[in-house]
Amino acid sequence: MGKLLETIKIVNGEIRHLAFHAARLNATRATLFNIQTPIDLREFIKNVPKIGIYRCRVIYAKQVEQVEYSLYQPKIFKCFKVIEDNSITYNFKFLNRQKLDDLFKIKGTADDILLIKNGWVTDTTIANVAFWDGVQWLTPKVPLLKGTTRARLLMDKKIFVENIKLADLRHFSKMAMLNALLEFYPIADFVLS
């Protein structure tokens, strides 16, 4: 079994939404390794940078193996290449993302890809997604990975689950990417290619 990863945002020394990351990490350990004793991530995430926005990577399997910090370099996302792959699975946040990386390589000039599985919209290579229908934000009912930001926004009733087909996307005026670093990243004029 491969190593797993949690990516956590740190802003001016504040560890963002740690409880959601800890919950996913411990649920993953319980499912994959049958380990019920939870890990307290606060014991491993120490001496965090006090100024700036940082990406904290917690690499783990049965136990936490490594914690890394790097300065976060935000990117701009607007254009997404639509790619269908009916065999892809990414139920757990494995460090090895080879299949996603291979799909990302064929994006051409797009900023990322939007994955379709069995006719249903799922995720980009780095984020869950949501779409604005004029009333509310809708996120795919079955994403590739159940992200921590998606979980938090669902709990807060800021987004709602819906089955979304590729053909449905023409009805949405905005798209948002959801992940720990981007948080909620709305895109008013998203482009699909």
Coordinates of N, CA and C in Angstrom, one line a residue, residues 2-179:
G2 N 0.5 2.2 -0.8 CA 1.3 3.4 -0.9 C 1.1 4.4 0.2
K3 N 2.0 5.4 0.2 CA 1.9 6.5 1.2 C 0.7 7.4 0.9
L4 N 0.2 8.1 1.9 CA -0.9 9.0 1.7 C -0.4 10.4 2.1
L5 N -1.3 11.4 1.8 CA -1.0 12.8 2.0 C -2.1 13.6 2.5
E6 N -1.8 14.5 3.3 CA -2.8 15.6 3.7 C -2.1 16.9 3.3
T7 N -2.7 17.8 2.6 CA -2.2 19.1 2.3 C -3.0 20.1 3.1
I8 N -2.3 20.9 3.9 CA -2.9 21.8 4.8 C -2.4 23.2 4.6
K9 N -3.3 24.2 4.7 CA -3.0 25.6 4.5 C -2.6 26.2 5.8
I10 N -1.5 27.0 5.8 CA -1.1 27.7 6.9 C -1.0 29.2 6.5
V11 N -1.7 30.0 7.2 CA -1.7 31.5 6.9 C -1.2 32.2 8.1
N12 N -0.1 32.9 8.0 CA 0.5 33.7 9.1 C 0.5 32.9 10.4
G13 N 0.9 31.7 10.3 CA 1.1 30.8 11.5 C -0.2 30.1 11.9
E14 N -1.3 30.4 11.3 CA -2.6 29.7 11.6 C -2.8 28.5 10.8
I15 N -2.9 27.3 11.4 CA -3.2 26.1 10.7 C -4.7 26.1 10.4
R16 N -5.0 26.1 9.1 CA -6.4 26.2 8.7 C -7.2 24.8 8.6
H17 N -8.3 24.8 9.3 CA -9.3 23.7 9.2 C -8.6 22.3 9.6
L18 N -7.8 22.3 10.6 CA -7.1 21.1 11.0 C -8.0 20.0 11.3
A19 N -9.1 20.2 11.9 CA -10.0 19.1 12.3 C -10.5 18.3 11.2
F20 N -10.7 19.0 10.0 CA -11.2 18.2 8.8 C -10.1 17.3 8.3
H21 N -8.8 17.9 8.3 CA -7.7 17.0 7.8 C -7.5 15.9 8.7
A22 N -7.5 16.1 10.0 CA -7.3 15.0 11.0 C -8.4 14.0 10.9
A23 N -9.6 14.4 10.7 CA -10.7 13.4 10.5 C -10.5 12.6 9.3
R24 N -10.1 13.2 8.2 CA -9.9 12.4 6.9 C -8.7 11.4 7.1
L25 N -7.6 11.9 7.7 CA -6.4 11.1 7.9 C -6.8 9.9 8.8
N26 N -7.5 10.1 9.9 CA -7.8 9.0 10.8 C -8.8 8.1 10.2
A27 N -9.8 8.6 9.4 CA -10.7 7.7 8.7 C -10.0 6.9 7.7
T28 N -9.0 7.4 7.0 CA -8.3 6.7 6.0 C -7.4 5.6 6.7
R29 N -6.8 5.9 7.8 CA -6.0 4.9 8.5 C -6.9 3.8 9.0
A30 N -8.1 4.1 9.5 CA -9.0 3.1 9.9 C -9.4 2.2 8.8
T31 N -9.7 2.8 7.6 CA -10.2 2.0 6.5 C -9.1 1.1 5.9
L32 N -8.0 1.8 5.6 CA -6.9 1.0 4.9 C -6.0 0.1 5.8
F33 N -5.8 0.5 7.0 CA -4.9 -0.2 7.9 C -5.6 -0.8 9.1
N34 N -6.9 -0.6 9.3 CA -7.6 -1.0 10.4 C -7.0 -0.5 11.8
I35 N -6.6 0.7 11.7 CA -6.0 1.4 12.9 C -7.1 2.3 13.5
Q36 N -7.5 2.1 14.7 CA -8.6 2.9 15.3 C -8.0 4.0 16.2
T37 N -6.8 3.9 16.6 CA -6.2 4.9 17.5 C -5.9 6.2 16.7
P38 N -6.6 7.3 17.0 CA -6.4 8.5 16.2 C -5.0 9.1 16.4
I39 N -4.6 9.8 15.4 CA -3.4 10.6 15.4 C -3.8 12.1 15.7
D40 N -3.1 12.8 16.6 CA -3.3 14.2 16.8 C -2.3 14.9 15.9
L41 N -2.8 15.5 14.8 CA -1.8 16.2 13.9 C -1.1 17.4 14.6
R42 N -1.6 17.9 15.6 CA -0.9 19.0 16.3 C 0.4 18.6 16.9
E43 N 0.5 17.3 17.1 CA 1.8 16.8 17.6 C 2.9 16.8 16.6
F44 N 2.5 16.8 15.3 CA 3.4 16.7 14.2 C 3.6 18.0 13.4
I45 N 2.6 18.9 13.5 CA 2.7 20.2 12.8 C 3.2 21.2 13.8
K46 N 4.5 21.4 13.8 CA 5.1 22.3 14.8 C 6.0 23.3 14.1
N47 N 6.3 24.4 14.8 CA 7.2 25.4 14.3 C 6.8 25.9 12.9
V48 N 5.5 26.2 12.8 CA 5.0 26.6 11.5 C 5.5 28.0 11.1
P49 N 5.6 28.3 9.9 CA 6.0 29.7 9.5 C 5.0 30.7 9.9
K50 N 5.4 31.8 10.5 CA 4.6 32.8 11.1 C 4.1 33.9 10.1
I51 N 4.8 34.0 9.0 CA 4.4 35.1 8.0 C 4.3 34.5 6.6
G52 N 3.2 34.7 6.0 CA 2.9 34.3 4.7 C 2.0 33.1 4.6
I53 N 1.8 32.6 3.4 CA 0.9 31.5 3.2 C 1.7 30.3 2.8
Y54 N 1.6 29.2 3.5 CA 2.4 28.0 3.3 C 1.5 26.8 3.1
R55 N 2.1 25.8 2.3 CA 1.5 24.5 2.1 C 2.2 23.6 3.0
C56 N 1.5 22.9 3.8 CA 2.0 21.9 4.8 C 1.6 20.5 4.2
R57 N 2.6 19.7 3.9 CA 2.3 18.3 3.4 C 2.6 17.3 4.5
V58 N 1.6 16.6 4.9 CA 1.8 15.6 5.9 C 1.7 14.2 5.2
I59 N 2.8 13.5 5.2 CA 2.9 12.2 4.5 C 2.8 11.1 5.5
Y60 N 2.0 10.2 5.2 CA 1.7 9.2 6.3 C 1.3 7.8 5.6
A61 N 1.3 6.8 6.4 CA 0.7 5.5 6.2 C 0.1 5.1 7.5
K62 N 0.6 4.1 8.1 CA 0.1 3.8 9.4 C 0.3 4.9 10.5
Q63 N 1.5 5.6 10.3 CA 1.8 6.7 11.2 C 2.3 7.8 10.3
V64 N 2.4 9.0 10.9 CA 2.9 10.2 10.2 C 4.4 9.9 9.9
E65 N 4.9 10.1 8.7 CA 6.3 9.8 8.3 C 7.1 11.1 8.1
Q66 N 6.4 12.1 7.6 CA 7.1 13.3 7.2 C 6.1 14.5 7.2
V67 N 6.6 15.7 7.6 CA 5.9 16.9 7.5 C 6.8 17.9 6.8
E68 N 6.3 18.5 5.7 CA 7.0 19.4 4.9 C 6.3 20.8 4.8
Y69 N 7.0 21.9 4.7 CA 6.4 23.2 4.5 C 7.0 23.8 3.2
S70 N 6.2 24.4 2.4 CA 6.7 25.2 1.3 C 5.8 26.4 1.1
L71 N 6.4 27.5 0.6 CA 5.7 28.7 0.3 C 4.6 28.4 -0.7
Y72 N 3.4 28.9 -0.5 CA 2.3 28.6 -1.4 C 2.4 29.6 -2.6
Q73 N 2.4 29.1 -3.8 CA 2.4 30.0 -5.0 C 1.1 29.8 -5.7
P74 N 0.2 30.8 -5.5 CA -1.2 30.6 -6.1 C -1.1 30.7 -7.6
K75 N -2.0 30.0 -8.3 CA -2.1 30.0 -9.7 C -3.5 30.5 -10.1
I76 N -3.6 30.9 -11.4 CA -4.9 31.3 -11.9 C -5.5 30.2 -12.7
F77 N -6.8 29.9 -12.5 CA -7.5 28.9 -13.3 C -8.7 29.5 -14.0
K78 N -8.8 29.2 -15.3 CA -9.9 29.7 -16.0 C -10.4 28.6 -17.1
C79 N -9.4 28.0 -17.7 CA -9.7 27.1 -18.8 C -9.5 25.6 -18.4
F80 N -10.4 24.7 -18.7 CA -10.3 23.3 -18.3 C -10.6 22.4 -19.5
K81 N -9.7 21.5 -19.7 CA -9.9 20.5 -20.8 C -10.7 19.4 -20.2
V82 N -11.8 19.1 -20.9 CA -12.7 18.0 -20.4 C -12.2 16.7 -20.9
I83 N -11.9 15.8 -20.0 CA -11.4 14.5 -20.3 C -12.3 13.4 -19.6
E84 N -12.6 12.4 -20.4 CA -13.4 11.3 -19.8 C -12.5 10.1 -19.6
D85 N -12.6 9.6 -18.4 CA -11.9 8.4 -18.0 C -12.8 7.6 -17.1
N86 N -13.3 6.5 -17.6 CA -14.2 5.7 -16.8 C -13.6 4.7 -15.8
S87 N -12.2 4.6 -15.9 CA -11.6 3.6 -15.0 C -10.8 4.3 -13.8
I88 N -10.7 5.6 -13.8 CA -10.0 6.3 -12.8 C -10.6 6.1 -11.4
T89 N -9.8 5.9 -10.4 CA -10.2 5.9 -9.0 C -9.2 6.7 -8.2
Y90 N -9.7 7.4 -7.2 CA -8.8 8.2 -6.3 C -9.6 8.4 -5.0
N91 N -10.1 7.3 -4.4 CA -10.9 7.5 -3.2 C -10.1 7.9 -2.0
F92 N -8.8 7.7 -2.0 CA -8.0 8.1 -0.9 C -6.9 9.0 -1.5
K93 N -6.4 9.9 -0.7 CA -5.4 10.9 -1.2 C -4.0 10.3 -1.1
F94 N -3.7 9.5 -2.1 CA -2.4 8.8 -2.1 C -1.4 9.8 -2.6
L95 N -0.1 9.6 -2.2 CA 1.0 10.5 -2.6 C 1.2 10.2 -4.1
N96 N 1.1 8.9 -4.5 CA 1.3 8.6 -5.9 C 0.0 8.9 -6.7
R97 N 0.1 9.9 -7.5 CA -1.0 10.4 -8.3 C -0.8 10.2 -9.8
Q98 N -0.1 9.1 -10.1 CA 0.4 8.9 -11.5 C -0.7 9.0 -12.5
K99 N -1.8 8.4 -12.3 CA -2.9 8.4 -13.3 C -3.4 9.8 -13.5
L100 N -3.6 10.6 -12.4 CA -4.0 12.0 -12.5 C -2.9 12.8 -13.2
D101 N -1.6 12.6 -12.9 CA -0.5 13.3 -13.5 C -0.5 13.0 -15.0
D102 N -0.7 11.7 -15.4 CA -0.7 11.4 -16.8 C -1.9 12.1 -17.6
L103 N -3.0 12.2 -17.0 CA -4.2 12.9 -17.6 C -3.9 14.4 -17.7
F104 N -3.2 14.9 -16.6 CA -2.9 16.4 -16.6 C -2.0 16.7 -17.8
K105 N -1.1 15.8 -18.2 CA -0.1 16.1 -19.2 C -0.8 16.3 -20.6
I106 N -2.0 15.8 -20.7 CA -2.7 15.9 -22.0 C -3.7 17.1 -22.1
K107 N -3.5 18.0 -21.1 CA -4.4 19.2 -21.0 C -4.2 20.2 -22.1
G108 N -3.0 20.2 -22.8 CA -2.7 21.2 -23.8 C -2.5 22.5 -23.1
T109 N -3.1 23.6 -23.6 CA -2.9 24.9 -23.1 C -3.9 25.2 -21.9
A110 N -4.8 24.3 -21.6 CA -5.7 24.6 -20.5 C -5.0 24.6 -19.2
D111 N -5.6 25.2 -18.2 CA -5.0 25.4 -16.9 C -5.1 24.1 -16.0
D112 N -6.1 23.3 -16.3 CA -6.3 22.0 -15.6 C -7.3 21.2 -16.4
I113 N -7.6 20.0 -15.9 CA -8.6 19.2 -16.6 C -9.8 19.1 -15.7
L114 N -11.0 18.9 -16.4 CA -12.2 18.5 -15.7 C -12.5 17.1 -16.0
L115 N -12.5 16.2 -15.0 CA -12.7 14.8 -15.3 C -14.2 14.4 -15.3
I116 N -14.5 13.6 -16.3 CA -15.8 13.0 -16.4 C -15.6 11.5 -16.3
K117 N -16.5 10.9 -15.4 CA -16.4 9.4 -15.2 C -17.8 8.9 -15.4
N118 N -17.9 7.9 -16.3 CA -19.2 7.3 -16.6 C -20.3 8.4 -16.9
G119 N -19.9 9.4 -17.6 CA -20.8 10.5 -17.9 C -21.1 11.6 -16.9
W120 N -20.5 11.4 -15.7 CA -20.7 12.3 -14.6 C -19.5 13.2 -14.4
V121 N -19.7 14.5 -14.1 CA -18.6 15.4 -13.7 C -18.1 15.0 -12.4
T122 N -16.8 15.0 -12.2 CA -16.2 14.6 -10.9 C -15.4 15.8 -10.3
D123 N -14.1 15.9 -10.7 CA -13.2 16.8 -10.1 C -12.2 17.3 -11.2
T124 N -11.3 18.3 -10.8 CA -10.1 18.6 -11.5 C -9.0 17.7 -10.9
T125 N -7.8 17.9 -11.4 CA -6.7 17.0 -10.9 C -6.3 17.5 -9.5
I126 N -6.7 18.7 -9.1 CA -6.2 19.2 -7.7 C -7.4 19.6 -6.8
A127 N -8.6 19.6 -7.3 CA -9.7 20.2 -6.5 C -11.0 19.5 -6.9
N128 N -11.9 19.6 -5.9 CA -13.3 19.3 -6.1 C -13.9 20.5 -6.8
V129 N -15.1 20.4 -7.3 CA -15.7 21.5 -8.1 C -17.1 21.8 -7.6
A130 N -17.6 23.0 -7.9 CA -19.0 23.3 -7.7 C -19.4 24.3 -8.8
F131 N -20.7 24.3 -9.1 CA -21.2 25.1 -10.2 C -22.4 25.9 -9.7
W132 N -22.5 27.2 -10.1 CA -23.5 28.1 -9.7 C -24.7 28.0 -10.7
D133 N -25.9 27.6 -10.2 CA -27.0 27.5 -11.1 C -27.9 28.7 -11.0
G134 N -27.5 29.8 -10.4 CA -28.2 31.0 -10.3 C -28.9 31.2 -9.0
V135 N -28.9 30.1 -8.2 CA -29.6 30.1 -6.9 C -28.6 29.6 -5.8
Q136 N -27.9 28.5 -6.2 CA -27.0 27.9 -5.2 C -25.8 27.2 -5.9
W137 N -24.8 26.9 -5.1 CA -23.6 26.2 -5.6 C -23.9 24.7 -5.5
L138 N -23.7 23.9 -6.6 CA -23.9 22.5 -6.6 C -22.5 21.8 -6.9
T139 N -22.3 20.8 -6.1 CA -21.0 20.0 -6.3 C -21.4 18.6 -6.7
P140 N -20.6 17.9 -7.5 CA -20.9 16.6 -7.9 C -21.2 15.6 -6.8
K141 N -22.2 14.8 -6.9 CA -22.6 13.9 -5.8 C -21.5 12.8 -5.6
V142 N -20.8 12.4 -6.7 CA -19.7 11.4 -6.5 C -18.4 12.0 -7.1
P143 N -17.6 12.7 -6.2 CA -16.3 13.2 -6.6 C -15.3 12.0 -6.7
L144 N -14.2 12.3 -7.3 CA -13.1 11.3 -7.2 C -12.6 11.1 -5.7
L145 N -12.4 12.3 -5.1 CA -11.9 12.3 -3.7 C -12.8 13.3 -2.9
K146 N -13.2 12.8 -1.8 CA -14.0 13.7 -0.9 C -13.1 14.6 -0.2
G147 N -13.0 15.8 -0.7 CA -12.0 16.8 -0.1 C -12.5 17.4 1.2
T148 N -11.6 17.9 1.9 CA -11.9 18.5 3.2 C -12.6 19.8 3.1
T149 N -12.3 20.6 2.1 CA -13.0 21.9 1.9 C -14.4 21.6 1.4
R150 N -14.6 20.6 0.5 CA -15.9 20.2 0.1 C -16.8 19.8 1.3
A151 N -16.2 19.0 2.2 CA -16.9 18.5 3.4 C -17.3 19.6 4.3
R152 N -16.4 20.6 4.4 CA -16.7 21.7 5.3 C -17.8 22.6 4.7
L153 N -17.8 22.8 3.4 CA -18.8 23.7 2.8 C -20.2 23.0 2.7
L154 N -20.1 21.6 2.6 CA -21.4 20.9 2.6 C -22.0 21.0 4.0
M155 N -21.1 20.8 5.0 CA -21.6 20.9 6.4 C -22.2 22.3 6.7
D156 N -21.6 23.3 6.2 CA -22.0 24.7 6.4 C -23.2 25.1 5.5
K157 N -23.6 24.1 4.7 CA -24.7 24.4 3.7 C -24.4 25.5 2.8
K158 N -23.2 25.6 2.3 CA -22.8 26.7 1.4 C -22.8 26.1 0.0
I159 N -22.7 24.7 -0.1 CA -22.8 24.0 -1.4 C -23.7 22.8 -1.1
F160 N -24.2 22.3 -2.2 CA -25.2 21.1 -2.1 C -24.8 20.1 -3.2
V161 N -25.0 18.8 -2.9 CA -24.7 17.8 -3.9 C -25.8 17.6 -4.9
E162 N -25.3 17.3 -6.1 CA -26.2 17.1 -7.2 C -25.5 16.2 -8.2
N163 N -26.2 15.3 -8.9 CA -25.6 14.6 -10.1 C -25.5 15.6 -11.2
I164 N -24.3 15.7 -11.7 CA -24.0 16.7 -12.8 C -23.4 16.0 -14.0
K165 N -24.1 16.1 -15.1 CA -23.6 15.5 -16.4 C -22.8 16.6 -17.2
L166 N -22.0 16.2 -18.1 CA -21.2 17.2 -18.9 C -22.2 18.1 -19.6
A167 N -23.3 17.6 -20.1 CA -24.3 18.5 -20.8 C -24.9 19.5 -19.9
D168 N -24.9 19.2 -18.6 CA -25.5 20.2 -17.7 C -24.7 21.4 -17.5
L169 N -23.4 21.4 -17.8 CA -22.5 22.5 -17.5 C -22.9 23.8 -18.2
R170 N -23.6 23.6 -19.4 CA -24.0 24.9 -20.1 C -25.0 25.7 -19.4
H171 N -25.6 25.1 -18.3 CA -26.6 25.8 -17.6 C -26.1 26.6 -16.4
F172 N -24.8 26.4 -16.2 CA -24.1 27.1 -15.0 C -23.4 28.3 -15.4
S173 N -23.5 29.4 -14.7 CA -22.8 30.6 -15.0 C -21.4 30.8 -14.4
K174 N -21.2 30.0 -13.3 CA -19.9 30.1 -12.6 C -19.5 28.7 -12.2
M175 N -18.2 28.6 -12.0 CA -17.6 27.3 -11.5 C -16.7 27.7 -10.3
A176 N -16.5 26.8 -9.4 CA -15.6 27.1 -8.3 C -14.8 25.8 -8.1
M177 N -13.5 26.0 -7.7 CA -12.6 25.0 -7.4 C -12.5 25.0 -5.8
L178 N -12.5 23.8 -5.2 CA -12.5 23.7 -3.8 C -11.4 22.8 -3.4
N179 N -10.4 23.3 -2.7 CA -9.4 22.5 -2.0 C -8.8 23.3 -0.8

